[in-house]
Coordinates of C-alpha atoms and ligand atoms in Angstrom, one line a residue:
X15 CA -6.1 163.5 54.6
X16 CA -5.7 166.1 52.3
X17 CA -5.1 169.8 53.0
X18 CA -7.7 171.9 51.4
X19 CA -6.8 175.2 52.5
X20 CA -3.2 174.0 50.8
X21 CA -5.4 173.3 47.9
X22 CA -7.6 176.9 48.0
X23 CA -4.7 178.7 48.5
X24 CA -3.2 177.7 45.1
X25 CA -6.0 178.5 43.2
X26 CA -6.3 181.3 41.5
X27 CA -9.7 182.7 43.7
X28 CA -7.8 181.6 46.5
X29 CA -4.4 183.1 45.8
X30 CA -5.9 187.1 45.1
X31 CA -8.0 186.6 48.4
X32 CA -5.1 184.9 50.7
X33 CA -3.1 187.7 49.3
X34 CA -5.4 190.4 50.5
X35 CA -6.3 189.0 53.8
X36 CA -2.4 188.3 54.6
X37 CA -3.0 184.5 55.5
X38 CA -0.4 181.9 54.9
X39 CA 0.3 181.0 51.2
X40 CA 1.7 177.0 51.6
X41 CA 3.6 176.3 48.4
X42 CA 2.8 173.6 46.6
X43 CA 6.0 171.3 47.2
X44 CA 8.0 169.6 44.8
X45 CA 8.4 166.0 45.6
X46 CA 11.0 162.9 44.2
X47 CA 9.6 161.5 40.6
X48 CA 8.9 157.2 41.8
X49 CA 10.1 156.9 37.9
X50 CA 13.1 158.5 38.3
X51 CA 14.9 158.5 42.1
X52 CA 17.7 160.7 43.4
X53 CA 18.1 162.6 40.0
X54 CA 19.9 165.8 40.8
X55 CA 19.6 168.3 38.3
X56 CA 19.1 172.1 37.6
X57 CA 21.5 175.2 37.7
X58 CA 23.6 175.8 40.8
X59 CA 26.1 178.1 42.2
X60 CA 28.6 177.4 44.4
X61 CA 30.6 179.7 46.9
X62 CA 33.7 179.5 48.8
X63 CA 35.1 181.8 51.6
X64 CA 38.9 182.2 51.7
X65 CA 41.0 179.7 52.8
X66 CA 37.8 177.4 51.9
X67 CA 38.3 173.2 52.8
X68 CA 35.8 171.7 50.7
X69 CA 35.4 173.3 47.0
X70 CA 36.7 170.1 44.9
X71 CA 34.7 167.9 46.7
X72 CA 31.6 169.6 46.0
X73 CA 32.3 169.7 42.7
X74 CA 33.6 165.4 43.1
X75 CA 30.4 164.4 44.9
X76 CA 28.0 165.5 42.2
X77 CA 29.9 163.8 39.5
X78 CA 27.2 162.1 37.3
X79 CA 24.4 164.4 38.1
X80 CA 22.6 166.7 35.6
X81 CA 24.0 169.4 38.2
X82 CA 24.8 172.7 35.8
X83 CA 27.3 174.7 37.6
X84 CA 26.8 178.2 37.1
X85 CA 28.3 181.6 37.8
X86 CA 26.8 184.3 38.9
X87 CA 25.5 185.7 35.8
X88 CA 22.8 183.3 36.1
X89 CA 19.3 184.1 37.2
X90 CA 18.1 181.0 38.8
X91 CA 19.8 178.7 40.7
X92 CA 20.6 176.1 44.0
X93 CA 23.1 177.1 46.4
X94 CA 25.5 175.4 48.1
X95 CA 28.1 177.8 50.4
X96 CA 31.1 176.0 51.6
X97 CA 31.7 178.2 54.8
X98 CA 34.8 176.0 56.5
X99 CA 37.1 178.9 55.7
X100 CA 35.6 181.0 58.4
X101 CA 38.0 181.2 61.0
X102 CA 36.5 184.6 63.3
X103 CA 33.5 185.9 63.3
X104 CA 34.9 189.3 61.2
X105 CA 35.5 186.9 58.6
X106 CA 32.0 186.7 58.2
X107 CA 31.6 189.1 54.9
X108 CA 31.7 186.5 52.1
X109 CA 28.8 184.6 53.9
X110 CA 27.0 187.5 53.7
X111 CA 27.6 188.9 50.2
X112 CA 26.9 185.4 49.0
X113 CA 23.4 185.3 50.2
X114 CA 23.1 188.9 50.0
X115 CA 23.0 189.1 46.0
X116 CA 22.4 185.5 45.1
X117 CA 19.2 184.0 47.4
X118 CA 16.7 185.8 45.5
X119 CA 17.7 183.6 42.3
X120 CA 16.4 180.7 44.2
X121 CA 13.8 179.1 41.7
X122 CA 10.5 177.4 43.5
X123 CA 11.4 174.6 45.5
X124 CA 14.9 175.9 45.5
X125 CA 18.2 174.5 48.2
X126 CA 20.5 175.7 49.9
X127 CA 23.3 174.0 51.3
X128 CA 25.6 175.4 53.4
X129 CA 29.4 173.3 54.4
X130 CA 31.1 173.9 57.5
X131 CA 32.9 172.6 60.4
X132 CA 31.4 171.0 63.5
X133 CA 32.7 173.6 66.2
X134 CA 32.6 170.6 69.0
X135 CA 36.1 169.3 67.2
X136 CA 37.3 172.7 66.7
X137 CA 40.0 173.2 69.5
X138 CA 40.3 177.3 68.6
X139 CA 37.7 178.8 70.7
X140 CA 37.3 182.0 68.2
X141 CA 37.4 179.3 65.4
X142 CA 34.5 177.0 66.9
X143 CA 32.8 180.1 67.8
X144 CA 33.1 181.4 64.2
X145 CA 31.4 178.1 62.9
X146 CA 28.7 177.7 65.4
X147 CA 27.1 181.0 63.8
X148 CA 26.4 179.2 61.3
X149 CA 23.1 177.2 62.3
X150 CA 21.6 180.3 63.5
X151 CA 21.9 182.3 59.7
X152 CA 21.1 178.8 58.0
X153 CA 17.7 178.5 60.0
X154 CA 17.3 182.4 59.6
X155 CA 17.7 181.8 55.6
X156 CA 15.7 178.7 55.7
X157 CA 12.6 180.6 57.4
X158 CA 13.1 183.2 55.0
X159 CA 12.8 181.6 51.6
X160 CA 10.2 178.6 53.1
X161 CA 7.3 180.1 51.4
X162 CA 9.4 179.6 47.6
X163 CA 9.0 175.7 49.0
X164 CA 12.4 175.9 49.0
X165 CA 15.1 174.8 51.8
X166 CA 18.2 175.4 53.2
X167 CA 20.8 173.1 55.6
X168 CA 23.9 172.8 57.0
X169 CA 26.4 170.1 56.5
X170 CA 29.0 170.3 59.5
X171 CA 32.3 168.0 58.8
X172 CA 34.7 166.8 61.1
X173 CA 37.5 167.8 61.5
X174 CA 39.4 168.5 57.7
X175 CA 38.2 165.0 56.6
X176 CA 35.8 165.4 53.6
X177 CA 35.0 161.6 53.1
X178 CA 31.4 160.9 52.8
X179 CA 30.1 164.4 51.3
X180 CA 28.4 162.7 48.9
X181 CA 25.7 161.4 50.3
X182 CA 24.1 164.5 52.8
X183 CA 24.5 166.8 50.1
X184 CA 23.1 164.6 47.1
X185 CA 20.3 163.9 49.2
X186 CA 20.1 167.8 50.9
X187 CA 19.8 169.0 46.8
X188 CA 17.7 166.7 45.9
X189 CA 13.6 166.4 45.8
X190 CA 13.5 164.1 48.9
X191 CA 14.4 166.9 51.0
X192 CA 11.3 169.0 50.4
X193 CA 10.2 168.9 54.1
X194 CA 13.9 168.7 55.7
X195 CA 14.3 172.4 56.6
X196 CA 16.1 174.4 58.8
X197 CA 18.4 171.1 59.6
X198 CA 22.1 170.5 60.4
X199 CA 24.0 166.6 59.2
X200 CA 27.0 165.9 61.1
X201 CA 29.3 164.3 59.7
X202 CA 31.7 161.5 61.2
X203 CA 34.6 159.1 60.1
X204 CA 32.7 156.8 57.9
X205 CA 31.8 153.7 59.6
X206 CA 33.3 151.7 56.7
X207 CA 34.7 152.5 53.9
X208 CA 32.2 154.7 50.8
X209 CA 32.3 152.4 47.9
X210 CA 33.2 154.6 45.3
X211 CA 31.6 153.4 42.9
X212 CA 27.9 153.5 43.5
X213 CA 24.5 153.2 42.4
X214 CA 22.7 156.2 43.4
X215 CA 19.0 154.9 42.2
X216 CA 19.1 151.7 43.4
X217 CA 21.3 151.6 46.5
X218 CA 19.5 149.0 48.0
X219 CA 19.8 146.2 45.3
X220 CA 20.3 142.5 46.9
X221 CA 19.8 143.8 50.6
X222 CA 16.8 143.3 53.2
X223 CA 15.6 145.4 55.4
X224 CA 13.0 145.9 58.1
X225 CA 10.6 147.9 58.8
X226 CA 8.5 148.0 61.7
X227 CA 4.5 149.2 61.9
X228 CA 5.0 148.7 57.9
X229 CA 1.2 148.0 57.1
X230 CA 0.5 151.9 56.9
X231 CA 1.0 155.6 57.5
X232 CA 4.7 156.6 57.6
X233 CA 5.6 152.5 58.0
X234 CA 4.3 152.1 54.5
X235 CA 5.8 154.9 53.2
X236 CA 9.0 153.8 53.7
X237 CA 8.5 150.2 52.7
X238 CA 7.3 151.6 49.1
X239 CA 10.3 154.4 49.0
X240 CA 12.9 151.9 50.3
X241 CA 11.7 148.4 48.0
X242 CA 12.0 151.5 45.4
X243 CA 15.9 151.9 46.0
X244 CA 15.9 148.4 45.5
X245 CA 15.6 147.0 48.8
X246 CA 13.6 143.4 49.2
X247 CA 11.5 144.7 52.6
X248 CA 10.1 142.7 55.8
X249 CA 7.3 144.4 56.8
X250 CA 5.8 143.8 59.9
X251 CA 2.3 145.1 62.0
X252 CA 0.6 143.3 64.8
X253 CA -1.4 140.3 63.5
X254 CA -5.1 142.5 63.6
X255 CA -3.1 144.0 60.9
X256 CA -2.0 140.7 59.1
X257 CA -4.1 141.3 56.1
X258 CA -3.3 144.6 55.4
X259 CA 0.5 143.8 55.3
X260 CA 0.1 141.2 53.1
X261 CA -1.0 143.4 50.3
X262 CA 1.2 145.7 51.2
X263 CA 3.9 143.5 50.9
X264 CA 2.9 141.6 48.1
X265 CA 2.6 145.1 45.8
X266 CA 6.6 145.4 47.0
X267 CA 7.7 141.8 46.4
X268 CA 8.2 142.5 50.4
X269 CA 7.3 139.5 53.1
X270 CA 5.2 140.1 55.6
X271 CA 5.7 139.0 59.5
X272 CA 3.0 139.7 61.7
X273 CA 4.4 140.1 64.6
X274 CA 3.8 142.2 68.0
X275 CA 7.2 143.8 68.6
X276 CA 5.9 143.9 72.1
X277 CA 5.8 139.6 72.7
X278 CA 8.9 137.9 74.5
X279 CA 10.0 135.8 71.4
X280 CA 9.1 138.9 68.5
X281 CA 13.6 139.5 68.1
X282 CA 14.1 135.8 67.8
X283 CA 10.9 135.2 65.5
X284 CA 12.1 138.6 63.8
X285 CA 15.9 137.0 63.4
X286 CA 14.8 133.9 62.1
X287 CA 12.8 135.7 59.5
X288 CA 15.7 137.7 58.3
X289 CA 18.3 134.7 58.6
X290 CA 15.7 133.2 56.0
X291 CA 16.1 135.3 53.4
X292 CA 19.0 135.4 50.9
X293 CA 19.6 139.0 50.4
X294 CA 21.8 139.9 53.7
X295 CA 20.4 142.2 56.2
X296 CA 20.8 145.7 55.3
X297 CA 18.7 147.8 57.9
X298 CA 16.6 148.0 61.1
X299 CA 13.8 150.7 61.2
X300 CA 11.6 151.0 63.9
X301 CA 9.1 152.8 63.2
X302 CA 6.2 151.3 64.6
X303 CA 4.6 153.6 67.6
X304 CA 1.7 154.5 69.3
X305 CA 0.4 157.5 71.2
X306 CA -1.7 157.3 74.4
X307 CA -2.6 160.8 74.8
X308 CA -3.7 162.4 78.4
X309 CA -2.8 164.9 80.9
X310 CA -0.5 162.8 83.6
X311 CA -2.6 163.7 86.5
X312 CA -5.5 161.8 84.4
X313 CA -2.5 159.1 82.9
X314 CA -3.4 155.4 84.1
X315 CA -0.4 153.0 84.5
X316 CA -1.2 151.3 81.6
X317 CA -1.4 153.8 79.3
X318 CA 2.4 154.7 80.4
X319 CA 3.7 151.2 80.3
X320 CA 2.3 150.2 77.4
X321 CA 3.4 153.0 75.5
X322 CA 6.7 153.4 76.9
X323 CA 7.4 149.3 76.2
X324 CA 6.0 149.2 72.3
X325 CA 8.2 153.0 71.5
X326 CA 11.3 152.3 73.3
X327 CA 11.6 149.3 75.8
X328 CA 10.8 146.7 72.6
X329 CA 13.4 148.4 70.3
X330 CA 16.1 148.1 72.9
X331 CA 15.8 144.3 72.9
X332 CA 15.1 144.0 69.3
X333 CA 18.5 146.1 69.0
X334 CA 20.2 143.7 71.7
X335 CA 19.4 140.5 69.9
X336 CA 19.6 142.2 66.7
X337 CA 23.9 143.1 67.6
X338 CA 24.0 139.6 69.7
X339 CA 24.4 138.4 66.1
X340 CA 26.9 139.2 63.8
X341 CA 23.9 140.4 60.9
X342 CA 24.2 144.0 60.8
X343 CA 28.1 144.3 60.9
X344 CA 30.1 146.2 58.4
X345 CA 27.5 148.2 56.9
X346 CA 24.0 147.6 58.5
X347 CA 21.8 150.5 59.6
X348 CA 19.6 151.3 62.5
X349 CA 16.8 153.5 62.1
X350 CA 14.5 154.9 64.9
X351 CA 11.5 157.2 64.7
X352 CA 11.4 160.5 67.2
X353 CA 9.3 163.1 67.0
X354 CA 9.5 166.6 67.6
X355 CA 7.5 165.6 71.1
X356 CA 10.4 164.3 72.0
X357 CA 12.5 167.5 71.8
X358 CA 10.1 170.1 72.9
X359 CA 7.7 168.2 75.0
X360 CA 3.7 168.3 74.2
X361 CA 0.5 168.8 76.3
X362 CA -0.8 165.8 77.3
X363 CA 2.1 164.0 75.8
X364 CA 4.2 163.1 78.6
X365 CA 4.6 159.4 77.8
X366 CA 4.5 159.8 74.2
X367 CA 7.1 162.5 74.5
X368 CA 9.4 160.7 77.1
X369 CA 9.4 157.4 74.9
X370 CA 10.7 159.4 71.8
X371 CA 12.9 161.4 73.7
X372 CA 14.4 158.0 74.4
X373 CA 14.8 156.9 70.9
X374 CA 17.3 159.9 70.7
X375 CA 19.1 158.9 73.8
X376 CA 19.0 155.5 72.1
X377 CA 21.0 157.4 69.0
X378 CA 22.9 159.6 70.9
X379 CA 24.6 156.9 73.2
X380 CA 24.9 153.9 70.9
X381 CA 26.4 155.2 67.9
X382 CA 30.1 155.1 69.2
X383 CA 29.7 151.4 69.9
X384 CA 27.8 150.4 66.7
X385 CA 30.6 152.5 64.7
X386 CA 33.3 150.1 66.0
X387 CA 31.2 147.2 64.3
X388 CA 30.6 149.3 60.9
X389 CA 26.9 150.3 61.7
X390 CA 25.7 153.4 61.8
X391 CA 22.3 154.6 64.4
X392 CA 20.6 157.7 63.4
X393 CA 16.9 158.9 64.0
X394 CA 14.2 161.0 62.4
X395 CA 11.9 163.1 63.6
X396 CA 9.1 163.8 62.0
X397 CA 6.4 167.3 62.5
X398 CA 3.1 167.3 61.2
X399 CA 2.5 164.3 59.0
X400 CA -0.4 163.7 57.0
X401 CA -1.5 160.5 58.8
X402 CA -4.2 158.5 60.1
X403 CA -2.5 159.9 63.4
X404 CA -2.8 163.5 62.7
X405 CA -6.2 163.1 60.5
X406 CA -7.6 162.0 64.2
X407 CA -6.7 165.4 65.7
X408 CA -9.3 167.9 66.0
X409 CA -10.1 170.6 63.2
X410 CA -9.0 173.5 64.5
X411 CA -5.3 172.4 66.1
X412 CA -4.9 170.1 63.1
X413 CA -5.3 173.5 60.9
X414 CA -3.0 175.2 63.4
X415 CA -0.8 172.6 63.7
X416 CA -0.1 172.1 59.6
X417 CA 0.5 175.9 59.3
X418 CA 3.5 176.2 62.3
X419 CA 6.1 175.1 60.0
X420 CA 8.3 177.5 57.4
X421 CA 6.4 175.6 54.7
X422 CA 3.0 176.5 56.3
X423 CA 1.8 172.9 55.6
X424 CA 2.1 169.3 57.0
X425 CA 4.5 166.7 55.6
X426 CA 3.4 163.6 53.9
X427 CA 4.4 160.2 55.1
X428 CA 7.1 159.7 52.2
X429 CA 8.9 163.1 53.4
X430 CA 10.3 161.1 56.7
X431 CA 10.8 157.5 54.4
X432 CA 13.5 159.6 51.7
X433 CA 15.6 160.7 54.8
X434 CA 15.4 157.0 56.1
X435 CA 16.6 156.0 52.5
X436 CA 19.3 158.5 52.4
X437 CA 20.5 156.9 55.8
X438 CA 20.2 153.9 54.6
X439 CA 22.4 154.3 51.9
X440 CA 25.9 152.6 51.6
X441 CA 27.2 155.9 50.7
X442 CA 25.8 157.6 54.2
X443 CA 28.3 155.6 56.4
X444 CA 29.6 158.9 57.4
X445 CA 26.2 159.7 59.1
X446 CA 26.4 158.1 62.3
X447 CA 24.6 159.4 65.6
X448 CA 22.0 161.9 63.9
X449 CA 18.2 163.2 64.3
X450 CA 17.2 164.7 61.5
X451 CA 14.0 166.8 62.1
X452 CA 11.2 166.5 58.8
X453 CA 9.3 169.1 59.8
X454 CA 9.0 171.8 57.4
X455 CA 10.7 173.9 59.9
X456 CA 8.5 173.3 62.9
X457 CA 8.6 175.9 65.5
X458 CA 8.2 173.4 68.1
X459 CA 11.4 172.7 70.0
X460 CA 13.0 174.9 67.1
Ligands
NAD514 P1 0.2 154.8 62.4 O1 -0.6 154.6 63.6 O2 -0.5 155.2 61.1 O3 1.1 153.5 62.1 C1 1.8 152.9 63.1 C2 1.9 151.4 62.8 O4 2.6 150.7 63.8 C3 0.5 150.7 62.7 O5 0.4 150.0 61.5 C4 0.4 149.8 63.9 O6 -0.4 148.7 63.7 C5 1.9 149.5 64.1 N1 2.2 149.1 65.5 C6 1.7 149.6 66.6 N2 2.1 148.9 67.7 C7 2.8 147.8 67.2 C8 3.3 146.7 67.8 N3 3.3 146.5 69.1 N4 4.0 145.8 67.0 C9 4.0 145.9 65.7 N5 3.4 147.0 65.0 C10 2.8 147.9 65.8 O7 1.3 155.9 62.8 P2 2.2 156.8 61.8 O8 1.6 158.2 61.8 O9 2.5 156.2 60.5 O10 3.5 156.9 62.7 C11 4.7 156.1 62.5 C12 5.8 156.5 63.5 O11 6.0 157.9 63.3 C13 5.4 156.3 64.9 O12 6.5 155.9 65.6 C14 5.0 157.7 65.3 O13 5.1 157.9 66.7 C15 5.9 158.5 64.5 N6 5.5 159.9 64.3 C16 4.4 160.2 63.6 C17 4.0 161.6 63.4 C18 2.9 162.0 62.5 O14 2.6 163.2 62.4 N7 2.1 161.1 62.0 C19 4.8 162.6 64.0 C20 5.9 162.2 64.7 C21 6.3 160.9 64.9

C-alpha cells in the first residue's frame, strides 16, 4: 500500500503547508538501482582518531568502487569515522570535531559509518567503556540527520582483527541500507576464509537458496533481490498458495515447493528438493510467519500453538535436519526473520512477540556451533513494512505506526531482502550471530 501522506508531503502544496503546520516531512528514500546492484559511489570522507586501527582497510575494502575520497574541502560527502583509537572517554574530541564540522555536508540520502571495537572483548574497563559510548552518539547522529533520508551505523570489530570489513561497510554505504538506521554489525572471526577475490554484483552465482513464505510480501522480496545477486531460489508457500509461487518463481527461473513448513515430512521433502538441484545449497531463510493477534486473557490455545509451531517450533527442525546433513557446511547461511515485537513486546502480541523473540534466541545461541561448521546464523528484524500485513492494520495506528521511525515512513519489503543479501554474501562470513533491526529507526524497543 502506498503512503500518501509520504506522497503529499513531497509535493510542492504539501511541502509549504507541512512546513507551516510542523508535521513530519518523510524523505523520499533512495533505493538500490535492479540494473545496477551494490554500486558504491559518491564523495566520502574518512576520519581517524589517534592511534586509529582500521584506516588502510577502509580505504582496501572499497577497492573497485566509484568511492571518491575526499578531504575536507569538499561540500558533500559520506562519512565513515574509524573511532577504534579511542581508548578513555577524554579521548573523545576527534569524534566530536569530526561530526561537529563535517555532518552537515551529508548530501540527501547520505551514510554514515562509524568503526570501532566491540567493548565485550575489550579487557581495559576504561577502554571498553570508552567504546561502548559509541552506540549511544551513533543512534543520536542517526536520529539527527534521518529526515536528509540519510543513515548512520556502527561497525564494532573484534578484537584488532580487521578481516571481513568489507562486506558490513560496502553494504552499510550502499543504497540497500536506506531503512537500516541507527544499527550496530558485530563483527567475528570469519567463519571461513573471505575469498578475496569477489563478485560484488553477483555473489550468488551457481548457489541455491531457500526461502520460506516466498509467494509474497517480504518472502518475495527477497526471492527477486536474492535471484538478482545471482542466486537460483526455492521458493516455497503453503499449497493454497501453489499458484502464486509458481509465477513467482517462474519470473526468477526459481522452483517452486509448496510445502507447509508446519507438516512432519516438510525438512525431508524440503532436503530432497535442495539435494535435486545442481547448484549447491547456499542459504536457509525463514521467513515465512504469521500473526494471531489478541489480548492473552482473550488468546485461545490454538491461536498460541499454532503460531508459536509455524514462527519458531518448525524452523528448529528444519534447522536440525537441515545441519543433520553435511549441505550447508563451509559457507552456508541461516537466515531468520524477528521483528521488533520480539524486542520490545506489543499489545496483543504476546505470542507473535514470544515466537520472534525466539528466532533471536535461535541466533543468539546457535551461532558458536554453526561457526565451528563454517555457517554463519544471523536475523533481521524488520519495523513497519509496507505489506499485506501492515496494509490490514487500521487507519489511524497504521498512520502512526509508519511515522515512529527517524525516517517518518514505513519500509518496503525489499529494505529487509538487501540486508538478507548482504548476509548472504560469501564476503559476510565475518557476520555471525546478528539481528539487524530495518526499521528506519523505530522507537519501539529502541
Ligand atoms: P505475509 O503474510 O505477506 O507473507 C507470509 C508468507 O508466509 C505467506 O505467503 C504465507 O502463505 C507464508 N506462510 C505462512 N505460513 C506458512 C507455512 N506454515 N508454511 C509455508 N509458508 C507459510 O507476511 P510478510 O509481511 O511478508 O512477513 C514476512 C515475515 O516478516 C514474517 O515472518 C513476519 O512475521 C515478518 N515481519 C513482517 C513485518 C511487516 O511489517 N510486514 C514486520 C516484522 C516482521
Amino acid at each position: 500500500m502506498s503512503d500518501k501522506y509520504l506522497e503529499f508531503a513531497n509535493s510542492k502544496l504539501g511541502r509549504s503547508i507541512v512546513s507551516v503546520l510542523g508535521l513530519p516531512k518523510p524523505p523520499r528514500l533512495i533505493r538500490e538501482d535492479s540494473n545496477n546492484p551494490h554500486y558504491l559511489s559518491g564523495n566520502l570522507l574518512c576520519g581517524t582518531t589517534t592511534g586509529a586501527l582500521y584506516g588502510t582497510q577502509i580505504n582496501q575494502s572499497l577497492g573497485a568502487t566509484e568511492v571518491n575520497f575526499v578531504s575536507e574541502e569538499a561540500e558533500s560527502c559520506h562519512l565513515v569515522f574509524d573511532a577504534s583509537g579511542i581508548r578513555s572517554t577524554d579521548q573523545t574530541t576527534e569524534l566530536y570535531q569530526f561530526f561537529h564540522n563535517n555532518l552537515a555536508k551529508l548530501p540527501r540520502c547520505g551514510r554514515v559509518v562509524i568503526i570501532g571495537q566491540q567493548p565485550s572483548n575489550i579487557d581495559n574497563v576504561e577502554h571498553a567503556i570508552a567504546q561502548r559510548g559509541l552506540v549511544g552518539f551513533m543512534k543520536s547522529v542517526a536520529k539527527e540527520i534521518g529526515r536528509k533520508g540519510a543513515t548512520a551505523n556502527l561497525i564494532y570489530l573484534n578484537g584488532f582483527g580487521h578481516k571481513g570489513l568489507a562486506a558490513p561497510l560496502r553494504f552499510l554505504l550502499s543504497a540497500g541500507c536506506a531503512y537500516t538506521n541507527g544499527q550496530v554489525i558485530t563483527l567475528t572471526t570469519p567463519v571461513t576464509d573471505i575469498i578475496p577475490e569477489h563478485h560484488w554484483q553477483q555473489p550468488l552465482n551457481g548457489k541455491s537458496v531457500v526461502v520460506t513464505g516466498a509467494a509474497r510480501g517480504i518472502g518475495l522480496a527477497m526471492s527477486q533481490v536474492l535471484a538478482r545477486d545471482g542466486a537460483m531460489v526455492i521458493g516455497v508457500d503453503v499449497p493454497q498458495s501453489k499458484e502464486q509461487l509458481e509465477k513467482a518463481m517462474s519470473e526468477l527461473d526459481g522452483i517452486a515447493l509448496a510445502l507447509d513448513i508446519t507438516a512432519e515430512d516438510a525438512p525431508q521433502r524440503l532436503i530432497d528438493c535442495c539435494a535435486q538441484q545442481e547448484e549447491k545449497l547456499q542459504a536457509v531463510v525463514h521467513n515465512a510467519g504469521i500473526t494471531r493477534d489478541k489480548m492473552l486473557s482473550r488468546m485461545t490455545e490454538q491461536q498460541w500453538q499454532l503460531l508459536v509451531d509455524i514462527n519458531i517450533g518448525s524452523i528448529q527442525r528444519i534447522n536440525h535436519a537441515l545441519l543433520a546433513t553435511q549441505m550447508l557446511d563451509q559457507g552456508g547461511r541461516i537466515v531468520g526473520v524477528a521483528s521488533i515485537s520480539g524486542i520490545a513486546g506489543n499489545l496483543g502480541q504476546s505470542n507473535y512477540a514470544y515466537s520472534k523473540s525466539a528466532v533471536i534466541g535461535m541466533v543468539d545461541s546457535m551461532a558458536p556451533i554453526c561457526a565451528k561448521r563454517g555457517i554463519t546464523i544471523n536475523a533481521v528484524a524488520p519495523g513497519f513494512i509496507e505489506t499485506k500485513m501492515t496494509a490490514a492494520i487500521p487507519f489511524a495506528t497504521r498512520q502512526f505506526g509508519r511515522r515512529l521511525c527517524s525516517l517518518s515512513q514505513g519500509g518496503l519489503p525489499e529494505d529487509v531482502a538487501e540486508v538478507v543479501a548482504f548476509y548472504l554474501s560469501p564476503q559476510a562470513s565475518g557476520v555471525n550471530g546478528n539481528t539487524i533491526r530495518v526499521c528506519g529507526q523505530n522507537l519501539m524497543g529502541a
